[in-house]
Amino acid sequence: MVGEGKPKAVIVGGSIAGLSSAHALNLSGWEVVVIEKTSAPPSGSPTGAGVALDPLSLRIIGSWLPRPELIHNITLPLQIDQHLATDSEKKVCWTLIRDEDFNLRAVHWADLHRILYNALPPNIFFWGYFFLSVCIVDDKSSVIIKAKVLKTGEIVEITGDLLVAADGSLSSIRQKFLPNIKMRYSGYCAWRGLLDFSKIENSETIKSIRKAYPDLGKCLYFNLGPGTHSVLNELPNKKLNWIWYVNQPEPQVKGTSVTMKVNSDMIQKMHREAENVWNPEFVKVMKETKDPFINFIYDSDPLERIFWDNVVLVGDAAHPTTPHCARSTNMSILDVAVLGKCLKKWGAEKLESALQEYQNIRLPVTSKQVLHARRLGRTKQGLVLPDAEPFNLKSVTPEKCQELLLRNTPFFSHLPMLLLDSTSSSIDFWGNSKNLRPKM
Ligand SMILES: Cc1cc2nc3c(=O)[nH]c(=O)nc-3n(C[C@H](O)[C@H](O)[C@H](O)COP(=O)(O)OP(=O)(O)OC[C@H]3O[C@@H](n4cnc5c(N)ncnc54)[C@H](O)[C@@H]3O)c2cc1C
Ligand SMILES: *[C@@H]1O[C@H](CO)[C@@H](O)[C@H](O)[C@H]1NC(C)=O
Ligand SMILES: *[C@@H]1O[C@H](CO)[C@@H](O)[C@H](O)[C@H]1NC(C)=O
Ligand SMILES: *[C@@H]1O[C@H](CO)[C@@H](O)[C@H](O)[C@H]1NC(C)=O
């Protein structure tokens, strides 16, 4: 171990998985530092959009916060998962299926980031540090990380007992250990936006969207059109979150980001195309949204392993996924909660056993979830599946519609004991334990 006393983890990535790792490892008695390439913590709410959290993730987050009740202030319930279909010619909608026992909560990415960040000591963060490389020392007792200080160009070395890679779906750390893993383009991109309606609450746009979608504020709405689908829900502080998935060829400009800045011509074209597909109430919301953006949707086949000696992957780095099961953030939270428990159980001396147990618990379930999300996305976009007829909105059977429900996403067949101890002792204001998983 490096020096005396507490073992030390270097976490690369200061987003949700990185901050969550800092909390979970601190609770397990580890010293942590976080290296993040962006120059400062995100401030204000323009960053990111809507995220859905399940009851288990909420409890785990609560167990990390000095005042868990504050999560209530930044989330809205999503009690209902409702799938509609839209007839693009007549612009009429009808319900395909509705689950009134859904039990997630909606949060703005930036708010979640803020509460996780504010509950950590600021001196563990290195903002504006770009991770370059990791070297595992010969006897595997520690790792040496090289990072570039972006402001000065200086290269620094940081030593630790463990490297936690929370560097996102394009992880350069994963790339080093698994150079042959390629991201798979889903076949579609997502137009996304967040409409702040705090100043236009009584406008026609808001009145008509509430009339067309009466359960806004407690419902996650999906709307299926011909070969396309969209998502709509409300977020705290008077915001509407929307997503529209559009089939299109893989973009040629491949940078290091899956988010793309767009120009006003593209936005106008998107508005015109939306008019051909969606009901006018939804189109109005899209048109009034400032700065919509595009995400190109990628995932990756499940990895064969997620740790090597003293390097471990968590969050999107461990399982790049499409967003259709609302899993990405809550998978990250469960990853690090399990990692923390494994490290505590085995101690820093038995790091390999700890990481092996983490992998044994997480890899099978996250792999299934990634593949399930992939399938659901293809179904909803009317794309070919090897073993199923394309989804036909007008002739679809009720049994087939069951497949659309998010509660049918694979989960642990039973919750690992490791997690049960931690969550039962934390404050139980999310309901009793039967709500831990969506009912089948
Ligand atoms: C700014 C932002 C906004 C987001 N908004 C939403 C949203 O609205 N809805 C949603 O569902 N998901 C959103 N996400 C994605 C969401 O956070 C993830 O899908 C999920 O929570 C898992 O997160 P992650 O921490 O594993 O990965 P990510 O969130 O992708 O975080 C990876 C982090 O690693 C950092 N990093 C990468 N490479 C290096 C390097 N070489 N050196 C140092 N740092 C590095 C990145 O800057 C980033 O902060 C957002 C992510 C970001 C970064
Ligand atoms: C965990 O964080 C708290 C402050 O938030 C700090 O006082 C404590 O020493 C940390 N524990 C470890 C093991 O670093
Ligand atoms: C949380 O919400 C309650 C009531 O909605 C409010 O009184 C309180 O000030 C809020 N707290 C914070 C810290 O925002
Ligand atoms: C949240 O994430 C876990 C772990 O990856 C997943 O198994 C579970 O089904 C998710 N829950 C919901 C309701 O999204």
Coordinates of C-alpha atoms and ligand atoms in Angstrom, one line a residue:
M1 CA 0.0 0.0 0.0
V2 CA 1.0 3.6 -0.6
G3 CA 2.3 5.0 2.6
E4 CA 0.7 4.2 5.9
G5 CA -2.9 4.4 7.0
K6 CA -5.9 4.5 4.7
P7 CA -5.7 3.0 1.2
K8 CA -6.1 5.5 -1.6
A9 CA -8.2 5.5 -4.8
V10 CA -7.7 7.8 -7.7
I11 CA -11.0 8.3 -9.5
V12 CA -11.0 9.5 -13.1
G13 CA -14.2 11.4 -14.0
G14 CA -16.1 13.9 -12.0
S15 CA -19.6 13.1 -13.3
I16 CA -22.3 11.1 -11.6
A17 CA -20.3 7.8 -11.5
G18 CA -17.1 9.6 -10.3
L19 CA -18.8 11.6 -7.5
S20 CA -20.8 8.5 -6.5
S21 CA -17.5 6.5 -6.3
A22 CA -16.0 9.2 -4.1
H23 CA -19.0 8.8 -1.7
A24 CA -19.0 5.0 -1.7
L25 CA -15.3 4.6 -1.2
N26 CA -15.1 7.2 1.5
L27 CA -17.7 5.3 3.4
S28 CA -15.6 2.2 3.0
G29 CA -12.7 3.9 4.7
W30 CA -10.7 4.8 1.5
E31 CA -9.0 8.1 0.8
V32 CA -10.1 9.4 -2.6
V33 CA -9.0 12.0 -5.2
V34 CA -11.0 12.8 -8.3
I35 CA -9.4 13.9 -11.6
E36 CA -11.7 15.7 -14.0
K37 CA -10.8 17.3 -17.3
T38 CA -13.5 20.0 -17.2
S39 CA -12.1 23.2 -15.6
A40 CA -14.7 23.6 -12.9
P41 CA -17.8 21.9 -11.4
P42 CA -20.9 22.5 -13.6
S43 CA -22.8 25.5 -12.3
G44 CA -26.4 26.4 -12.8
S45 CA -28.9 24.2 -14.5
P46 CA -28.1 24.5 -18.3
T47 CA -25.9 21.4 -18.1
G48 CA -27.6 18.1 -19.0
A49 CA -31.2 17.2 -19.0
G50 CA -33.5 14.8 -17.3
V51 CA -32.5 11.6 -15.5
A52 CA -34.8 9.0 -14.0
L53 CA -33.8 7.4 -10.7
D54 CA -35.3 4.1 -9.3
P55 CA -36.0 3.6 -5.6
L56 CA -32.9 1.6 -4.8
S57 CA -30.6 4.2 -6.4
L58 CA -32.4 7.0 -4.4
R59 CA -31.9 5.1 -1.2
I60 CA -28.2 4.6 -1.9
I61 CA -27.8 8.3 -2.8
G62 CA -29.7 9.2 0.4
S63 CA -27.2 7.1 2.5
W64 CA -24.4 9.3 1.1
L65 CA -26.0 12.7 2.0
P66 CA -25.9 14.5 5.3
R67 CA -29.5 15.6 4.6
P68 CA -31.1 12.8 2.5
E69 CA -34.5 14.5 2.6
L70 CA -33.1 17.2 0.2
I71 CA -33.5 14.7 -2.6
H72 CA -37.2 15.3 -2.4
N73 CA -36.7 18.9 -3.3
I74 CA -34.9 18.2 -6.5
T75 CA -37.1 15.3 -7.8
L76 CA -40.6 14.7 -9.1
P77 CA -42.4 11.4 -8.9
L78 CA -42.8 9.3 -12.0
Q79 CA -45.6 7.0 -10.9
I80 CA -46.8 6.1 -14.3
D81 CA -45.1 4.7 -17.4
Q82 CA -47.4 5.3 -20.3
H83 CA -46.9 4.4 -23.9
L84 CA -49.0 6.2 -26.5
A85 CA -49.1 5.7 -30.3
T86 CA -49.6 8.6 -32.7
D87 CA -51.2 8.4 -36.1
S88 CA -49.1 10.8 -38.0
E89 CA -51.7 11.6 -40.7
K90 CA -54.6 12.3 -38.4
K91 CA -52.4 13.5 -35.5
V92 CA -54.4 11.5 -33.0
C93 CA -52.9 9.6 -30.1
W94 CA -54.1 6.5 -28.3
T95 CA -52.8 4.5 -25.3
L96 CA -50.9 1.3 -26.0
I97 CA -50.2 0.4 -22.4
R98 CA -50.0 2.1 -19.0
D99 CA -48.2 1.0 -15.8
E100 CA -49.5 2.9 -12.8
D101 CA -47.1 1.3 -10.4
F102 CA -43.9 2.6 -11.9
N103 CA -42.2 4.3 -8.9
L104 CA -39.3 6.2 -10.3
R105 CA -38.4 9.8 -9.7
A106 CA -37.3 12.4 -12.2
V107 CA -34.3 14.7 -11.6
H108 CA -32.3 17.2 -13.5
W109 CA -28.8 15.9 -14.2
A110 CA -27.3 19.2 -12.9
D111 CA -29.2 19.0 -9.6
L112 CA -28.2 15.5 -9.0
H113 CA -24.6 16.4 -9.7
R114 CA -24.8 19.4 -7.4
I115 CA -26.1 17.5 -4.3
L116 CA -23.6 14.8 -4.7
Y117 CA -20.8 17.3 -5.2
N118 CA -21.8 19.6 -2.3
A119 CA -21.7 16.7 0.1
L120 CA -18.0 16.0 -0.7
P121 CA -15.0 17.9 0.6
P122 CA -13.8 20.3 -2.2
N123 CA -10.1 19.5 -1.6
I124 CA -10.3 16.0 -3.1
F125 CA -11.0 17.4 -6.6
F126 CA -8.6 18.2 -9.3
W127 CA -10.5 20.1 -11.9
G128 CA -8.9 20.8 -15.3
Y129 CA -6.7 17.7 -15.0
F130 CA -6.7 15.5 -18.1
F131 CA -6.0 11.8 -17.4
L132 CA -3.2 10.6 -19.8
S133 CA -2.0 7.2 -18.7
V134 CA -1.9 4.6 -15.9
C135 CA 1.0 2.3 -15.0
I136 CA 0.6 -0.6 -12.7
V137 CA 3.8 -1.0 -10.7
D138 CA 5.6 -4.4 -11.0
D139 CA 4.4 -6.0 -7.8
K140 CA 0.9 -4.7 -8.5
S141 CA 0.8 -2.9 -5.2
S142 CA -0.1 0.4 -6.6
V143 CA -0.9 2.5 -9.7
I144 CA 0.8 5.6 -11.0
I145 CA -1.4 8.0 -13.0
K146 CA -0.1 10.7 -15.3
A147 CA -2.4 13.7 -15.9
K148 CA -2.0 16.9 -17.7
V149 CA -2.9 20.2 -16.0
L150 CA -4.8 21.8 -18.8
K151 CA -4.2 25.4 -17.7
T152 CA -0.4 25.1 -17.5
G153 CA 0.5 22.1 -19.7
E154 CA 2.3 20.6 -16.8
I155 CA 2.3 16.8 -16.4
V156 CA 1.8 15.4 -12.9
E157 CA 2.0 12.0 -11.4
I158 CA -0.5 10.7 -8.8
T159 CA 0.0 7.4 -7.0
G160 CA -2.8 5.3 -5.5
D161 CA -3.7 1.8 -4.5
L162 CA -6.6 1.6 -7.0
L163 CA -7.7 3.4 -10.1
V164 CA -11.4 3.8 -10.6
A165 CA -12.3 4.6 -14.2
A166 CA -15.4 6.7 -14.2
D167 CA -14.5 8.4 -17.4
G168 CA -17.7 7.7 -19.3
S169 CA -18.8 5.8 -22.3
L170 CA -15.8 6.7 -24.4
S171 CA -13.4 5.7 -21.6
S172 CA -9.8 5.9 -22.5
I173 CA -8.9 3.6 -19.6
R174 CA -11.2 0.9 -21.0
Q175 CA -9.6 1.5 -24.4
K176 CA -6.2 0.8 -22.9
F177 CA -7.2 -2.6 -21.5
L178 CA -9.7 -3.5 -24.3
P179 CA -8.4 -1.9 -27.4
N180 CA -10.6 -3.9 -29.7
I181 CA -14.0 -2.9 -28.1
K182 CA -15.8 -0.8 -30.6
M183 CA -18.8 1.3 -29.9
R184 CA -21.9 0.3 -31.8
Y185 CA -24.0 3.0 -33.5
S186 CA -27.6 2.4 -32.7
G187 CA -29.0 3.6 -36.0
Y188 CA -30.5 6.8 -34.6
C189 CA -29.9 10.0 -32.9
A190 CA -31.9 11.9 -30.3
W191 CA -33.0 15.5 -30.4
R192 CA -33.3 16.6 -26.8
G193 CA -34.5 19.7 -25.1
L194 CA -35.6 21.2 -21.8
L195 CA -38.3 23.8 -21.9
D196 CA -38.2 26.2 -18.9
F197 CA -41.9 27.2 -18.6
S198 CA -41.5 29.2 -15.4
K199 CA -42.4 32.5 -17.1
I200 CA -45.0 31.0 -19.5
E201 CA -47.0 28.9 -17.2
N202 CA -50.4 30.2 -18.4
S203 CA -49.5 30.2 -22.1
E204 CA -51.4 28.2 -24.7
T205 CA -48.4 26.0 -25.2
I206 CA -48.4 24.9 -21.6
K207 CA -52.2 24.7 -21.2
S208 CA -52.5 22.6 -24.3
I209 CA -49.6 20.2 -23.5
R210 CA -51.2 19.6 -20.0
K211 CA -54.5 18.9 -21.6
A212 CA -53.0 16.4 -24.1
Y213 CA -50.8 14.8 -21.4
P214 CA -52.8 15.2 -18.2
D215 CA -50.5 13.2 -16.0
L216 CA -47.4 15.4 -16.6
G217 CA -45.8 15.8 -13.2
K218 CA -46.1 12.2 -12.3
C219 CA -45.8 10.3 -15.6
L220 CA -43.1 9.3 -18.0
Y221 CA -44.7 9.5 -21.4
F222 CA -43.5 7.6 -24.5
N223 CA -45.0 8.3 -27.8
L224 CA -44.6 5.9 -30.7
G225 CA -44.9 7.1 -34.3
P226 CA -44.0 5.3 -37.6
G227 CA -40.4 4.2 -37.2
T228 CA -39.7 6.7 -34.4
H229 CA -40.5 7.5 -30.8
S230 CA -40.4 10.4 -28.3
V231 CA -40.3 10.9 -24.5
L232 CA -41.9 13.6 -22.5
N233 CA -41.9 14.3 -18.7
E234 CA -41.8 17.2 -16.3
L235 CA -38.9 18.0 -14.1
P236 CA -38.8 20.1 -10.9
N237 CA -38.6 23.9 -11.2
K238 CA -41.1 24.1 -14.0
K239 CA -39.3 22.3 -16.8
L240 CA -40.4 19.9 -19.5
N241 CA -37.9 17.3 -20.7
W242 CA -38.3 15.9 -24.2
I243 CA -36.4 13.5 -26.4
W244 CA -37.1 12.6 -30.0
Y245 CA -35.3 9.6 -31.6
V246 CA -34.7 9.9 -35.3
N247 CA -33.3 7.0 -37.5
Q248 CA -30.4 8.2 -39.5
P249 CA -27.0 7.0 -40.8
E250 CA -24.0 7.2 -38.5
P251 CA -22.5 10.7 -38.4
Q252 CA -19.2 11.0 -40.2
V253 CA -17.7 13.6 -37.9
K254 CA -16.7 11.4 -34.9
G255 CA -15.1 13.4 -32.2
T256 CA -14.7 12.4 -28.6
S257 CA -18.2 13.4 -27.8
V258 CA -21.6 11.9 -28.6
T259 CA -23.3 15.3 -28.1
M260 CA -23.4 17.6 -31.0
K261 CA -23.9 21.4 -31.2
V262 CA -26.5 22.3 -33.8
N263 CA -27.2 25.4 -35.9
S264 CA -30.5 27.2 -36.5
D265 CA -31.1 25.6 -39.9
M266 CA -30.9 22.2 -38.4
I267 CA -33.3 23.2 -35.7
Q268 CA -35.8 24.6 -38.2
K269 CA -35.6 21.5 -40.2
M270 CA -36.3 19.4 -37.1
H271 CA -39.3 21.6 -36.3
R272 CA -40.7 21.0 -39.8
E273 CA -40.2 17.3 -39.6
A274 CA -41.8 17.2 -36.2
E275 CA -44.9 18.7 -37.6
N276 CA -45.2 15.8 -40.0
V277 CA -45.0 13.2 -37.2
W278 CA -46.3 14.5 -33.8
N279 CA -49.4 16.1 -32.4
P280 CA -49.4 19.9 -32.5
E281 CA -49.2 20.2 -28.6
F282 CA -45.9 18.4 -28.5
V283 CA -44.5 20.2 -31.6
K284 CA -45.3 23.5 -29.8
V285 CA -43.2 22.5 -26.8
M286 CA -40.3 21.6 -29.1
K287 CA -40.6 24.9 -31.0
E288 CA -40.5 26.9 -27.8
T289 CA -37.5 25.1 -26.4
K290 CA -34.3 27.1 -26.5
D291 CA -31.1 25.4 -27.6
P292 CA -32.2 21.8 -28.3
F293 CA -29.2 19.5 -28.9
I294 CA -28.5 16.2 -30.5
N295 CA -27.1 13.0 -28.9
F296 CA -25.9 10.3 -31.2
I297 CA -26.9 7.0 -29.6
Y298 CA -24.2 4.4 -29.1
D299 CA -23.7 1.4 -26.9
S300 CA -21.2 -1.4 -26.8
D301 CA -21.5 -5.2 -26.5
P302 CA -21.1 -6.3 -22.9
L303 CA -17.5 -6.5 -21.8
E304 CA -15.9 -9.7 -20.7
R305 CA -14.3 -8.1 -17.7
I306 CA -14.4 -4.8 -15.9
F307 CA -11.2 -5.0 -13.8
W308 CA -7.5 -5.6 -14.3
D309 CA -5.2 -5.8 -11.2
N310 CA -5.8 -2.5 -9.5
V311 CA -7.9 -0.8 -12.2
V312 CA -11.7 -1.0 -12.2
L313 CA -14.4 0.3 -14.5
V314 CA -17.6 1.9 -13.2
G315 CA -20.6 3.6 -14.8
D316 CA -20.8 4.3 -18.5
A317 CA -17.1 3.2 -18.9
A318 CA -18.1 -0.3 -17.8
H319 CA -21.3 -0.5 -19.8
P320 CA -22.0 2.1 -22.5
T321 CA -25.8 1.7 -23.1
T322 CA -28.6 3.2 -25.0
P323 CA -31.0 5.2 -22.8
H324 CA -34.3 3.3 -23.3
C325 CA -34.5 1.6 -19.9
A326 CA -33.6 4.8 -17.9
R327 CA -30.7 2.8 -16.6
S328 CA -27.5 4.6 -17.3
T329 CA -27.4 6.7 -14.2
N330 CA -28.9 4.2 -11.8
M331 CA -26.5 1.5 -13.1
S332 CA -23.6 3.8 -12.2
I333 CA -24.9 4.3 -8.7
L334 CA -25.4 0.6 -8.1
D335 CA -22.0 -0.2 -9.5
V336 CA -20.2 2.0 -7.0
A337 CA -22.4 1.0 -4.1
V338 CA -21.5 -2.6 -4.8
L339 CA -17.8 -1.7 -5.3
G340 CA -17.7 0.1 -2.0
K341 CA -19.2 -2.8 -0.2
C342 CA -16.8 -5.3 -1.8
L343 CA -13.8 -3.1 -0.8
K344 CA -15.0 -2.9 2.7
K345 CA -15.7 -6.6 3.0
W346 CA -12.3 -7.7 1.7
G347 CA -10.1 -4.8 2.7
A348 CA -7.4 -3.2 0.7
E349 CA -5.1 -6.2 1.2
K350 CA -7.5 -8.5 -0.7
L351 CA -8.1 -6.1 -3.5
E352 CA -8.3 -8.8 -6.2
S353 CA -11.0 -10.7 -4.3
A354 CA -12.9 -7.4 -3.8
L355 CA -12.8 -6.5 -7.5
Q356 CA -13.6 -10.1 -8.5
E357 CA -16.7 -10.1 -6.3
Y358 CA -17.7 -6.6 -7.7
Q359 CA -17.4 -8.0 -11.2
N360 CA -19.3 -11.2 -10.4
I361 CA -22.2 -9.2 -9.0
R362 CA -22.4 -6.4 -11.5
L363 CA -21.3 -7.7 -14.9
P364 CA -24.1 -10.3 -15.5
V365 CA -27.0 -7.9 -14.6
T366 CA -25.6 -4.8 -16.4
S367 CA -24.9 -6.9 -19.5
K368 CA -28.5 -8.0 -19.6
Q369 CA -29.7 -4.5 -19.1
V370 CA -27.6 -3.1 -21.9
L371 CA -28.9 -5.8 -24.4
H372 CA -32.5 -5.3 -23.2
A373 CA -32.2 -1.5 -23.8
R374 CA -30.8 -2.1 -27.2
R375 CA -33.7 -4.4 -28.2
L376 CA -36.3 -1.9 -26.8
G377 CA -34.7 0.9 -28.7
R378 CA -34.8 -1.1 -32.0
T379 CA -38.4 -2.1 -31.3
K380 CA -39.6 1.4 -30.7
Q381 CA -37.7 2.8 -33.7
G382 CA -39.3 0.1 -36.0
L383 CA -35.9 -1.4 -36.8
V384 CA -35.2 -5.0 -37.7
L385 CA -34.8 -7.6 -35.0
P386 CA -33.5 -11.0 -35.8
D387 CA -36.3 -12.8 -34.1
A388 CA -39.4 -10.6 -34.2
E389 CA -41.7 -8.9 -36.6
P390 CA -41.3 -5.1 -36.8
F391 CA -43.6 -3.4 -34.4
N392 CA -46.8 -2.4 -36.2
L393 CA -48.7 0.3 -34.2
K394 CA -52.1 -0.4 -35.7
S395 CA -52.1 -4.2 -35.3
V396 CA -50.0 -4.7 -32.2
T397 CA -51.4 -7.0 -29.6
P398 CA -51.7 -6.2 -25.8
E399 CA -49.1 -9.0 -25.1
K400 CA -46.6 -7.4 -27.4
C401 CA -47.2 -4.0 -25.8
Q402 CA -46.1 -5.5 -22.4
E403 CA -42.6 -5.6 -23.9
L404 CA -42.5 -1.8 -24.0
L405 CA -42.9 -1.4 -20.2
L406 CA -39.7 -0.4 -18.4
R407 CA -40.6 -2.6 -15.4
N408 CA -39.8 -5.6 -17.6
T409 CA -36.2 -4.7 -17.8
P410 CA -34.0 -7.5 -16.3
F411 CA -32.9 -6.9 -12.7
F412 CA -31.0 -8.9 -10.1
S413 CA -32.8 -12.2 -9.6
H414 CA -32.4 -11.4 -5.9
L415 CA -30.8 -8.3 -4.4
P416 CA -27.2 -9.1 -3.2
M417 CA -27.0 -9.3 0.6
L418 CA -24.2 -6.9 0.4
L419 CA -26.6 -4.1 -0.6
L420 CA -29.4 -5.1 1.6
D421 CA -27.5 -4.3 4.9
S422 CA -26.6 -0.8 3.7
T423 CA -30.0 0.2 2.4
S424 CA -32.1 -1.1 5.3
S425 CA -30.2 1.0 7.8
S426 CA -30.6 4.2 5.8
I427 CA -33.6 6.4 6.1
D428 CA -36.7 4.7 4.8
F429 CA -38.8 7.5 3.3
W430 CA -39.0 6.0 -0.2
G431 CA -41.5 3.5 0.8
N432 CA -41.1 0.0 2.1
S433 CA -38.7 -2.6 0.6
K434 CA -41.3 -4.1 -1.7
N435 CA -40.9 -1.0 -3.7
L436 CA -37.2 -1.7 -4.3
R437 CA -37.9 -3.2 -7.6
P438 CA -40.6 -2.6 -10.1
K439 CA -43.2 -5.3 -9.8
M440 CA -43.5 -7.9 -12.5
Ligands
LIG1 C1 -22.2 17.4 -18.6 C2 -23.0 16.1 -18.6 C3 -24.4 16.1 -18.7 C4 -25.2 15.0 -18.8 N1 -26.5 15.1 -18.8 C5 -27.3 14.0 -18.8 C6 -28.7 14.0 -18.9 O1 -29.2 15.1 -18.9 N2 -29.4 12.9 -18.9 C7 -28.8 11.7 -18.8 O2 -29.5 10.6 -18.8 N3 -27.5 11.6 -18.8 C8 -26.7 12.7 -18.8 N4 -25.3 12.6 -18.8 C9 -24.8 11.2 -18.8 C10 -24.9 10.6 -17.4 O3 -24.1 11.3 -16.5 C11 -24.3 9.2 -17.6 O4 -24.9 8.6 -18.7 C12 -24.4 8.4 -16.4 O5 -24.8 9.1 -15.3 C13 -23.1 7.7 -16.1 O6 -22.2 8.6 -15.9 P1 -20.6 8.4 -15.9 O7 -20.2 9.3 -14.8 O8 -20.3 7.0 -15.9 O9 -20.2 9.0 -17.3 P2 -20.2 10.5 -17.8 O10 -21.3 11.3 -17.3 O11 -20.0 10.5 -19.3 O12 -18.9 11.2 -17.1 C14 -17.5 10.9 -17.5 C15 -16.7 12.0 -16.9 O13 -15.3 11.7 -17.2 C16 -14.6 12.9 -17.6 N5 -13.4 12.4 -18.4 C17 -13.4 11.7 -19.5 N6 -12.2 11.5 -19.9 C18 -11.4 12.1 -19.1 C19 -9.9 12.3 -19.0 N7 -9.1 11.7 -19.9 N8 -9.4 13.0 -17.9 C20 -10.3 13.5 -17.0 N9 -11.6 13.4 -17.0 C21 -12.2 12.7 -18.1 C22 -15.6 13.6 -18.4 O14 -15.3 15.0 -18.6 C23 -16.9 13.4 -17.6 O15 -17.1 14.3 -16.6 C24 -24.5 13.7 -18.7 C25 -23.1 13.7 -18.6 C26 -22.4 14.8 -18.6 C27 -20.9 14.7 -18.5
LIG2 C1 -14.8 10.9 4.4 O1 -15.2 12.2 4.2 C2 -15.2 13.0 5.4 C3 -15.6 14.4 5.0 O2 -16.7 14.4 4.2 C4 -13.9 13.0 6.1 O3 -14.0 13.7 7.3 C5 -13.4 11.6 6.3 O4 -12.1 11.6 6.8 C6 -13.4 10.8 5.0 N1 -13.0 9.5 5.3 C7 -12.0 9.0 4.7 C8 -11.7 7.5 5.0 O5 -11.2 9.6 4.0
LIG3 C1 -37.1 22.0 0.2 O1 -38.5 22.2 -0.1 C2 -39.2 22.7 1.0 C3 -40.7 22.7 0.7 O2 -40.9 22.4 -0.6 C4 -38.7 24.1 1.3 O3 -39.4 24.7 2.4 C5 -37.2 24.1 1.6 O4 -36.7 25.4 1.8 C6 -36.5 23.4 0.5 N1 -35.1 23.3 0.9 C7 -34.1 23.5 0.2 C8 -32.7 23.4 0.8 O5 -34.2 23.9 -1.0
LIG4 C1 -31.9 0.7 -11.8 O1 -30.7 0.1 -12.0 C2 -30.6 -1.3 -11.6 C3 -29.2 -1.7 -11.6 O2 -28.5 -1.6 -12.8 C4 -31.5 -2.0 -12.5 O3 -31.3 -3.4 -12.4 C5 -32.9 -1.6 -12.1 O4 -33.8 -2.3 -12.9 C6 -33.0 -0.2 -12.4 N1 -34.3 0.2 -11.9 C7 -35.1 1.0 -12.6 C8 -36.5 1.0 -12.0 O5 -34.8 1.6 -13.5

